């Protein structure tokens, strides 16, 4: 498989650490989810690790640590928001000079990708929404307690392993390399943990704003780029019905919309079933290329 290299790229907005590799002419940008200092596992480019080399066999893949995650520090005094993350990702596409890109987003990263498509559709070839309660419609569901009461101390290796296991259909993808990177990311998020309440409030407001914009657009107009939705069959944070409603919302006016469910997977289908995930996403990209 193609080896990925760790790089640091200066954009107009920030210097982003990222993983990059692959020979293909088409670029696939992978956006992780999470809220720094709040989400009980520390996300970043490393969360995509099992799937990236599979995509990099035939495509150019780029997976950044968004500001506040992994090896990319958070801007001083600036909380993480959906629109800010989207602007950083669009600036990265510009700095790479390889647009328009396919964008694959997980969890909150999928809502970032949808925001990007509405903000600058010319920069995107397509969006893949992977296991994203953040992008799915909000219903009258009871509070989700899947991640309630993590074992102390929070963000320790054991505590993050607990969170990852709780969100997975099987624990087998949770290896030492993943936990090493999560622990290293936790060390860089120390300041964010001290301001977790304020960060969560600011981020939550940005989620509401981004979702309102997205659903308002879909009620009156076609979504500007093709969309693929990939849901884990046993995701503790959402349901297959949530994914289906999201699909129907977009497909009502955007004909190039697909919905896939991966069995034997929870909240991390790209880690738990990396071959299946790569197969359905690459088939989606190949189909769009064939259409021209």
mmCIF file of C-alpha atoms in Angstrom:
data_model
loop_
_atom_site.group_PDB
_atom_site.id
_atom_site.type_symbol
_atom_site.label_atom_id
_atom_site.label_comp_id
_atom_site.label_asym_id
_atom_site.label_seq_id
_atom_site.Cartn_x
_atom_site.Cartn_y
_atom_site.Cartn_z
ATOM 1 C CA UNK A 1 0.000 0.000 0.000
ATOM 2 C CA UNK A 2 1.044 3.602 -0.552
ATOM 3 C CA UNK A 3 2.849 5.125 2.418
ATOM 4 C CA UNK A 4 1.432 8.358 3.789
ATOM 5 C CA UNK A 5 3.683 11.207 4.854
ATOM 6 C CA UNK A 6 3.163 13.643 7.694
ATOM 7 C CA UNK A 7 3.411 17.216 6.408
ATOM 8 C CA UNK A 8 2.692 20.741 7.516
ATOM 9 C CA UNK A 9 1.108 23.106 5.007
ATOM 10 C CA UNK A 10 0.690 26.858 5.332
ATOM 11 C CA UNK A 11 -2.654 28.194 4.182
ATOM 12 C CA UNK A 12 -4.026 31.719 4.197
ATOM 13 C CA UNK A 13 -5.564 30.991 7.598
ATOM 14 C CA UNK A 14 -3.184 28.681 9.492
ATOM 15 C CA UNK A 15 -0.444 26.062 9.315
ATOM 16 C CA UNK A 16 -2.117 22.639 9.295
ATOM 17 C CA UNK A 17 -0.508 19.302 10.094
ATOM 18 C CA UNK A 18 -1.749 16.525 7.841
ATOM 19 C CA UNK A 19 -1.239 13.082 6.387
ATOM 20 C CA UNK A 20 -0.847 12.978 2.622
ATOM 21 C CA UNK A 21 -0.047 10.514 -0.136
ATOM 22 C CA UNK A 22 -1.191 8.673 -3.229
ATOM 23 C CA UNK A 23 -0.606 9.018 -6.972
ATOM 24 C CA UNK A 24 -4.068 9.798 -8.260
ATOM 25 C CA UNK A 25 -5.141 12.900 -10.135
ATOM 26 C CA UNK A 26 -8.293 13.176 -8.012
ATOM 27 C CA UNK A 27 -7.901 14.419 -4.439
ATOM 28 C CA UNK A 28 -9.951 13.126 -1.522
ATOM 29 C CA UNK A 29 -9.965 15.319 1.593
ATOM 30 C CA UNK A 30 -10.814 13.562 4.868
ATOM 31 C CA UNK A 31 -12.250 15.669 7.704
ATOM 32 C CA UNK A 32 -12.382 14.197 11.206
ATOM 33 C CA UNK A 33 -14.989 15.119 13.790
ATOM 34 C CA UNK A 34 -14.879 16.018 17.457
ATOM 35 C CA UNK A 35 -14.812 19.035 19.753
ATOM 36 C CA UNK A 36 -11.371 19.698 21.277
ATOM 37 C CA UNK A 37 -11.407 19.278 25.040
ATOM 38 C CA UNK A 38 -14.977 17.943 24.989
ATOM 39 C CA UNK A 39 -15.285 14.784 22.860
ATOM 40 C CA UNK A 40 -14.048 11.966 25.156
ATOM 41 C CA UNK A 41 -11.708 10.548 22.516
ATOM 42 C CA UNK A 42 -9.207 12.889 20.867
ATOM 43 C CA UNK A 43 -9.802 12.899 17.140
ATOM 44 C CA UNK A 44 -7.606 14.039 14.290
ATOM 45 C CA UNK A 45 -6.176 12.748 11.038
ATOM 46 C CA UNK A 46 -5.127 9.570 12.872
ATOM 47 C CA UNK A 47 -8.760 8.457 13.218
ATOM 48 C CA UNK A 48 -8.795 7.598 9.470
ATOM 49 C CA UNK A 49 -5.617 5.482 9.613
ATOM 50 C CA UNK A 50 -6.844 2.044 8.404
ATOM 51 C CA UNK A 51 -8.724 3.469 5.412
ATOM 52 C CA UNK A 52 -6.266 6.065 4.103
ATOM 53 C CA UNK A 53 -3.710 3.643 2.586
ATOM 54 C CA UNK A 54 -6.534 1.838 0.767
ATOM 55 C CA UNK A 55 -7.700 5.065 -0.861
ATOM 56 C CA UNK A 56 -4.115 6.147 -1.559
ATOM 57 C CA UNK A 57 -3.545 3.225 -3.915
ATOM 58 C CA UNK A 58 -5.426 5.078 -6.668
ATOM 59 C CA UNK A 59 -6.216 8.550 -5.299
ATOM 60 C CA UNK A 60 -4.387 11.433 -3.725
ATOM 61 C CA UNK A 61 -5.530 11.558 -0.103
ATOM 62 C CA UNK A 62 -5.192 14.413 2.367
ATOM 63 C CA UNK A 63 -6.229 14.152 6.020
ATOM 64 C CA UNK A 64 -5.566 17.279 8.105
ATOM 65 C CA UNK A 65 -5.555 17.863 11.816
ATOM 66 C CA UNK A 66 -7.996 20.758 12.001
ATOM 67 C CA UNK A 67 -7.041 23.576 14.420
ATOM 68 C CA UNK A 68 -7.226 22.354 18.006
ATOM 69 C CA UNK A 69 -6.696 18.699 17.055
ATOM 70 C CA UNK A 70 -3.653 16.458 16.754
ATOM 71 C CA UNK A 71 -0.527 18.416 15.886
ATOM 72 C CA UNK A 72 -2.339 21.597 14.775
ATOM 73 C CA UNK A 73 -2.666 24.074 17.653
ATOM 74 C CA UNK A 74 -5.889 25.976 18.208
ATOM 75 C CA UNK A 75 -5.816 29.692 17.371
ATOM 76 C CA UNK A 76 -5.499 31.726 20.552
ATOM 77 C CA UNK A 77 -8.865 32.790 21.943
ATOM 78 C CA UNK A 78 -10.814 31.211 19.068
ATOM 79 C CA UNK A 79 -13.214 28.341 19.857
ATOM 80 C CA UNK A 80 -13.766 25.540 17.374
ATOM 81 C CA UNK A 81 -16.827 26.160 15.159
ATOM 82 C CA UNK A 82 -18.294 24.453 12.109
ATOM 83 C CA UNK A 83 -17.866 27.509 9.879
ATOM 84 C CA UNK A 84 -14.295 28.156 11.061
ATOM 85 C CA UNK A 85 -13.342 24.532 10.377
ATOM 86 C CA UNK A 86 -14.936 24.830 6.933
ATOM 87 C CA UNK A 87 -12.955 27.955 6.118
ATOM 88 C CA UNK A 88 -9.733 26.233 7.186
ATOM 89 C CA UNK A 89 -10.560 23.244 4.968
ATOM 90 C CA UNK A 90 -11.386 25.469 1.984
ATOM 91 C CA UNK A 91 -8.127 27.358 2.518
ATOM 92 C CA UNK A 92 -6.305 24.013 2.517
ATOM 93 C CA UNK A 93 -7.892 23.047 -0.809
ATOM 94 C CA UNK A 94 -6.697 26.361 -2.193
ATOM 95 C CA UNK A 95 -3.181 25.885 -0.846
ATOM 96 C CA UNK A 96 -2.965 22.371 -2.293
ATOM 97 C CA UNK A 97 -3.997 23.586 -5.732
ATOM 98 C CA UNK A 98 -5.720 20.273 -6.414
ATOM 99 C CA UNK A 99 -9.391 21.244 -6.371
ATOM 100 C CA UNK A 100 -12.147 20.498 -6.803
ATOM 101 C CA UNK A 101 -11.868 17.763 -4.158
ATOM 102 C CA UNK A 102 -14.025 14.926 -2.998
ATOM 103 C CA UNK A 103 -14.590 15.557 0.733
ATOM 104 C CA UNK A 104 -15.250 12.737 3.199
ATOM 105 C CA UNK A 105 -16.365 13.879 6.644
ATOM 106 C CA UNK A 106 -16.934 11.917 9.839
ATOM 107 C CA UNK A 107 -19.316 13.009 12.615
ATOM 108 C CA UNK A 108 -18.955 16.790 13.001
ATOM 109 C CA UNK A 109 -16.550 16.775 10.048
ATOM 110 C CA UNK A 110 -19.432 15.764 7.773
ATOM 111 C CA UNK A 111 -21.401 18.861 8.756
ATOM 112 C CA UNK A 112 -18.254 20.875 7.992
ATOM 113 C CA UNK A 113 -18.184 19.285 4.516
ATOM 114 C CA UNK A 114 -21.847 20.137 3.890
ATOM 115 C CA UNK A 115 -21.173 23.718 4.986
ATOM 116 C CA UNK A 116 -18.228 23.896 2.568
ATOM 117 C CA UNK A 117 -20.399 22.730 -0.337
ATOM 118 C CA UNK A 118 -22.917 25.492 0.309
ATOM 119 C CA UNK A 119 -20.222 28.115 0.874
ATOM 120 C CA UNK A 120 -18.048 27.288 -2.151
ATOM 121 C CA UNK A 121 -19.499 24.505 -4.331
ATOM 122 C CA UNK A 122 -16.867 25.015 -7.028
ATOM 123 C CA UNK A 123 -14.199 23.745 -4.609
ATOM 124 C CA UNK A 124 -15.895 20.381 -4.071
ATOM 125 C CA UNK A 125 -16.535 17.465 -6.401
ATOM 126 C CA UNK A 126 -18.686 15.566 -3.900
ATOM 127 C CA UNK A 127 -19.395 15.041 -0.205
ATOM 128 C CA UNK A 128 -19.435 11.750 1.678
ATOM 129 C CA UNK A 129 -21.192 11.917 5.042
ATOM 130 C CA UNK A 130 -19.809 9.156 7.285
ATOM 131 C CA UNK A 131 -21.658 8.285 10.499
ATOM 132 C CA UNK A 132 -22.702 11.813 11.383
ATOM 133 C CA UNK A 133 -25.234 12.511 14.129
ATOM 134 C CA UNK A 134 -24.218 16.164 13.719
ATOM 135 C CA UNK A 135 -25.534 16.266 10.138
ATOM 136 C CA UNK A 136 -28.608 14.120 10.762
ATOM 137 C CA UNK A 137 -31.948 15.715 11.637
ATOM 138 C CA UNK A 138 -32.768 16.365 15.276
ATOM 139 C CA UNK A 139 -35.826 14.519 16.548
ATOM 140 C CA UNK A 140 -37.553 14.105 19.881
ATOM 141 C CA UNK A 141 -35.213 11.332 20.932
ATOM 142 C CA UNK A 142 -34.225 10.765 24.551
ATOM 143 C CA UNK A 143 -30.789 11.930 25.577
ATOM 144 C CA UNK A 144 -28.068 9.616 24.282
ATOM 145 C CA UNK A 145 -26.122 8.197 27.229
ATOM 146 C CA UNK A 146 -23.597 6.110 25.272
ATOM 147 C CA UNK A 147 -20.691 8.257 26.481
ATOM 148 C CA UNK A 148 -22.054 9.201 29.899
ATOM 149 C CA UNK A 149 -19.728 8.815 32.890
ATOM 150 C CA UNK A 150 -16.350 8.049 31.272
ATOM 151 C CA UNK A 151 -13.889 6.508 33.710
ATOM 152 C CA UNK A 152 -11.502 9.003 35.331
ATOM 153 C CA UNK A 153 -9.153 10.513 34.604
ATOM 154 C CA UNK A 154 -10.747 11.806 31.418
ATOM 155 C CA UNK A 155 -8.580 11.698 28.282
ATOM 156 C CA UNK A 156 -6.242 9.124 29.803
ATOM 157 C CA UNK A 157 -5.366 6.134 27.649
ATOM 158 C CA UNK A 158 -7.847 3.908 29.483
ATOM 159 C CA UNK A 159 -10.609 6.505 29.363
ATOM 160 C CA UNK A 160 -10.205 7.092 25.628
ATOM 161 C CA UNK A 161 -10.113 3.349 24.974
ATOM 162 C CA UNK A 162 -13.401 3.071 26.888
ATOM 163 C CA UNK A 163 -15.002 5.786 24.733
ATOM 164 C CA UNK A 164 -13.794 4.230 21.481
ATOM 165 C CA UNK A 165 -15.043 0.804 22.556
ATOM 166 C CA UNK A 166 -18.448 2.192 23.547
ATOM 167 C CA UNK A 167 -18.876 3.651 20.058
ATOM 168 C CA UNK A 168 -17.722 0.575 18.148
ATOM 169 C CA UNK A 169 -19.424 -2.630 17.070
ATOM 170 C CA UNK A 170 -16.162 -4.448 17.845
ATOM 171 C CA UNK A 171 -13.043 -3.324 19.689
ATOM 172 C CA UNK A 172 -10.608 -4.987 17.282
ATOM 173 C CA UNK A 173 -9.762 -1.790 15.411
ATOM 174 C CA UNK A 174 -8.659 -0.062 18.641
ATOM 175 C CA UNK A 175 -4.941 -0.767 18.514
ATOM 176 C CA UNK A 176 -1.861 0.650 20.219
ATOM 177 C CA UNK A 177 -1.141 3.044 17.350
ATOM 178 C CA UNK A 178 -4.588 4.634 17.647
ATOM 179 C CA UNK A 179 -4.359 4.977 21.419
ATOM 180 C CA UNK A 180 -0.830 6.397 21.212
ATOM 181 C CA UNK A 181 -2.029 9.130 18.869
ATOM 182 C CA UNK A 182 -5.129 9.817 20.970
ATOM 183 C CA UNK A 183 -3.014 10.220 24.096
ATOM 184 C CA UNK A 184 -0.590 12.531 22.279
ATOM 185 C CA UNK A 185 -3.542 14.572 20.993
ATOM 186 C CA UNK A 186 -4.930 14.788 24.526
ATOM 187 C CA UNK A 187 -1.691 16.380 25.715
ATOM 188 C CA UNK A 188 -2.014 19.100 23.070
ATOM 189 C CA UNK A 189 -5.636 19.791 24.059
ATOM 190 C CA UNK A 190 -4.892 20.620 27.685
ATOM 191 C CA UNK A 191 -5.887 24.265 27.319
ATOM 192 C CA UNK A 192 -9.102 23.327 25.548
ATOM 193 C CA UNK A 193 -10.123 21.029 28.396
ATOM 194 C CA UNK A 194 -9.866 23.938 30.814
ATOM 195 C CA UNK A 195 -12.375 25.881 28.690
ATOM 196 C CA UNK A 196 -14.576 22.921 27.752
ATOM 197 C CA UNK A 197 -17.853 24.558 28.778
ATOM 198 C CA UNK A 198 -17.334 27.674 26.688
ATOM 199 C CA UNK A 199 -16.012 25.648 23.762
ATOM 200 C CA UNK A 200 -19.029 23.350 23.803
ATOM 201 C CA UNK A 201 -21.461 26.269 23.896
ATOM 202 C CA UNK A 202 -19.791 28.061 20.981
ATOM 203 C CA UNK A 203 -19.532 24.875 18.968
ATOM 204 C CA UNK A 204 -23.136 23.914 19.685
ATOM 205 C CA UNK A 205 -24.356 27.272 18.426
ATOM 206 C CA UNK A 206 -22.343 26.805 15.230
ATOM 207 C CA UNK A 207 -23.862 23.338 14.708
ATOM 208 C CA UNK A 208 -27.375 24.780 14.981
ATOM 209 C CA UNK A 209 -26.504 27.546 12.512
ATOM 210 C CA UNK A 210 -24.899 25.162 9.998
ATOM 211 C CA UNK A 211 -27.767 22.656 10.184
ATOM 212 C CA UNK A 212 -30.378 25.389 9.832
ATOM 213 C CA UNK A 213 -28.628 26.688 6.728
ATOM 214 C CA UNK A 214 -28.318 23.183 5.254
ATOM 215 C CA UNK A 215 -31.926 22.099 5.812
ATOM 216 C CA UNK A 216 -33.313 25.469 4.730
ATOM 217 C CA UNK A 217 -31.364 25.151 1.468
ATOM 218 C CA UNK A 218 -32.554 21.590 0.840
ATOM 219 C CA UNK A 219 -36.207 22.611 1.300
ATOM 220 C CA UNK A 220 -36.053 24.979 -1.666
ATOM 221 C CA UNK A 221 -33.109 24.019 -3.900
ATOM 222 C CA UNK A 222 -30.905 21.151 -5.009
ATOM 223 C CA UNK A 223 -27.786 20.534 -2.971
ATOM 224 C CA UNK A 224 -24.951 21.829 -5.181
ATOM 225 C CA UNK A 225 -22.770 18.674 -5.280
ATOM 226 C CA UNK A 226 -23.383 14.907 -5.269
ATOM 227 C CA UNK A 227 -23.688 13.377 -1.805
ATOM 228 C CA UNK A 228 -23.043 9.914 -0.448
ATOM 229 C CA UNK A 229 -24.167 8.873 3.038
ATOM 230 C CA UNK A 230 -22.438 5.952 4.778
ATOM 231 C CA UNK A 231 -23.872 4.768 8.092
ATOM 232 C CA UNK A 232 -22.657 2.078 10.465
ATOM 233 C CA UNK A 233 -25.397 -0.477 11.100
ATOM 234 C CA UNK A 234 -24.869 -0.441 14.875
ATOM 235 C CA UNK A 235 -23.853 3.145 15.631
ATOM 236 C CA UNK A 236 -24.689 3.898 19.298
ATOM 237 C CA UNK A 237 -24.941 7.631 18.580
ATOM 238 C CA UNK A 238 -27.542 7.560 15.817
ATOM 239 C CA UNK A 239 -29.947 5.293 13.940
ATOM 240 C CA UNK A 240 -30.356 4.049 10.396
ATOM 241 C CA UNK A 241 -33.583 6.072 10.260
ATOM 242 C CA UNK A 242 -31.625 9.280 10.914
ATOM 243 C CA UNK A 243 -29.375 8.463 7.970
ATOM 244 C CA UNK A 244 -32.383 7.679 5.783
ATOM 245 C CA UNK A 245 -34.096 10.983 6.570
ATOM 246 C CA UNK A 246 -30.869 12.812 5.748
ATOM 247 C CA UNK A 247 -30.692 10.883 2.464
ATOM 248 C CA UNK A 248 -34.303 11.676 1.552
ATOM 249 C CA UNK A 249 -33.817 15.341 2.407
ATOM 250 C CA UNK A 250 -30.961 15.657 -0.079
ATOM 251 C CA UNK A 251 -32.230 13.183 -2.694
ATOM 252 C CA UNK A 252 -35.519 15.064 -3.079
ATOM 253 C CA UNK A 253 -33.700 17.560 -5.325
ATOM 254 C CA UNK A 254 -30.171 16.180 -5.855
ATOM 255 C CA UNK A 255 -30.425 13.051 -8.017
ATOM 256 C CA UNK A 256 -26.795 12.042 -7.372
ATOM 257 C CA UNK A 257 -27.404 10.996 -3.772
ATOM 258 C CA UNK A 258 -26.557 7.571 -2.358
ATOM 259 C CA UNK A 259 -27.106 5.830 0.990
ATOM 260 C CA UNK A 260 -24.999 2.874 2.145
ATOM 261 C CA UNK A 261 -25.110 0.901 5.374
ATOM 262 C CA UNK A 262 -22.050 -1.067 6.479
ATOM 263 C CA UNK A 263 -22.689 -4.095 8.664
ATOM 264 C CA UNK A 264 -20.447 -5.058 11.571
ATOM 265 C CA UNK A 265 -19.659 -1.438 12.298
ATOM 266 C CA UNK A 266 -20.640 1.272 14.739
ATOM 267 C CA UNK A 267 -19.584 4.911 14.773
ATOM 268 C CA UNK A 268 -16.307 4.260 12.901
ATOM 269 C CA UNK A 269 -17.238 2.317 9.734
ATOM 270 C CA UNK A 270 -14.010 3.445 8.039
ATOM 271 C CA UNK A 271 -12.008 1.808 10.838
ATOM 272 C CA UNK A 272 -14.187 -1.193 11.607
ATOM 273 C CA UNK A 273 -14.817 -2.108 7.951
ATOM 274 C CA UNK A 274 -12.083 -0.206 6.070
ATOM 275 C CA UNK A 275 -12.204 -2.367 2.928
ATOM 276 C CA UNK A 276 -15.975 -2.062 2.655
ATOM 277 C CA UNK A 277 -15.846 1.661 3.334
ATOM 278 C CA UNK A 278 -13.175 2.247 0.702
ATOM 279 C CA UNK A 279 -15.080 0.113 -1.811
ATOM 280 C CA UNK A 280 -18.380 2.021 -1.557
ATOM 281 C CA UNK A 281 -16.755 5.463 -1.457
ATOM 282 C CA UNK A 282 -14.396 4.734 -4.363
ATOM 283 C CA UNK A 283 -17.295 3.291 -6.390
ATOM 284 C CA UNK A 284 -19.194 6.532 -5.756
ATOM 285 C CA UNK A 285 -16.219 8.590 -6.943
ATOM 286 C CA UNK A 286 -15.687 6.345 -9.977
ATOM 287 C CA UNK A 287 -19.353 6.665 -10.918
ATOM 288 C CA UNK A 288 -19.131 10.429 -10.834
ATOM 289 C CA UNK A 289 -15.985 10.344 -12.967
ATOM 290 C CA UNK A 290 -17.734 8.141 -15.522
ATOM 291 C CA UNK A 291 -20.571 10.662 -15.729
ATOM 292 C CA UNK A 292 -18.052 13.420 -16.471
#
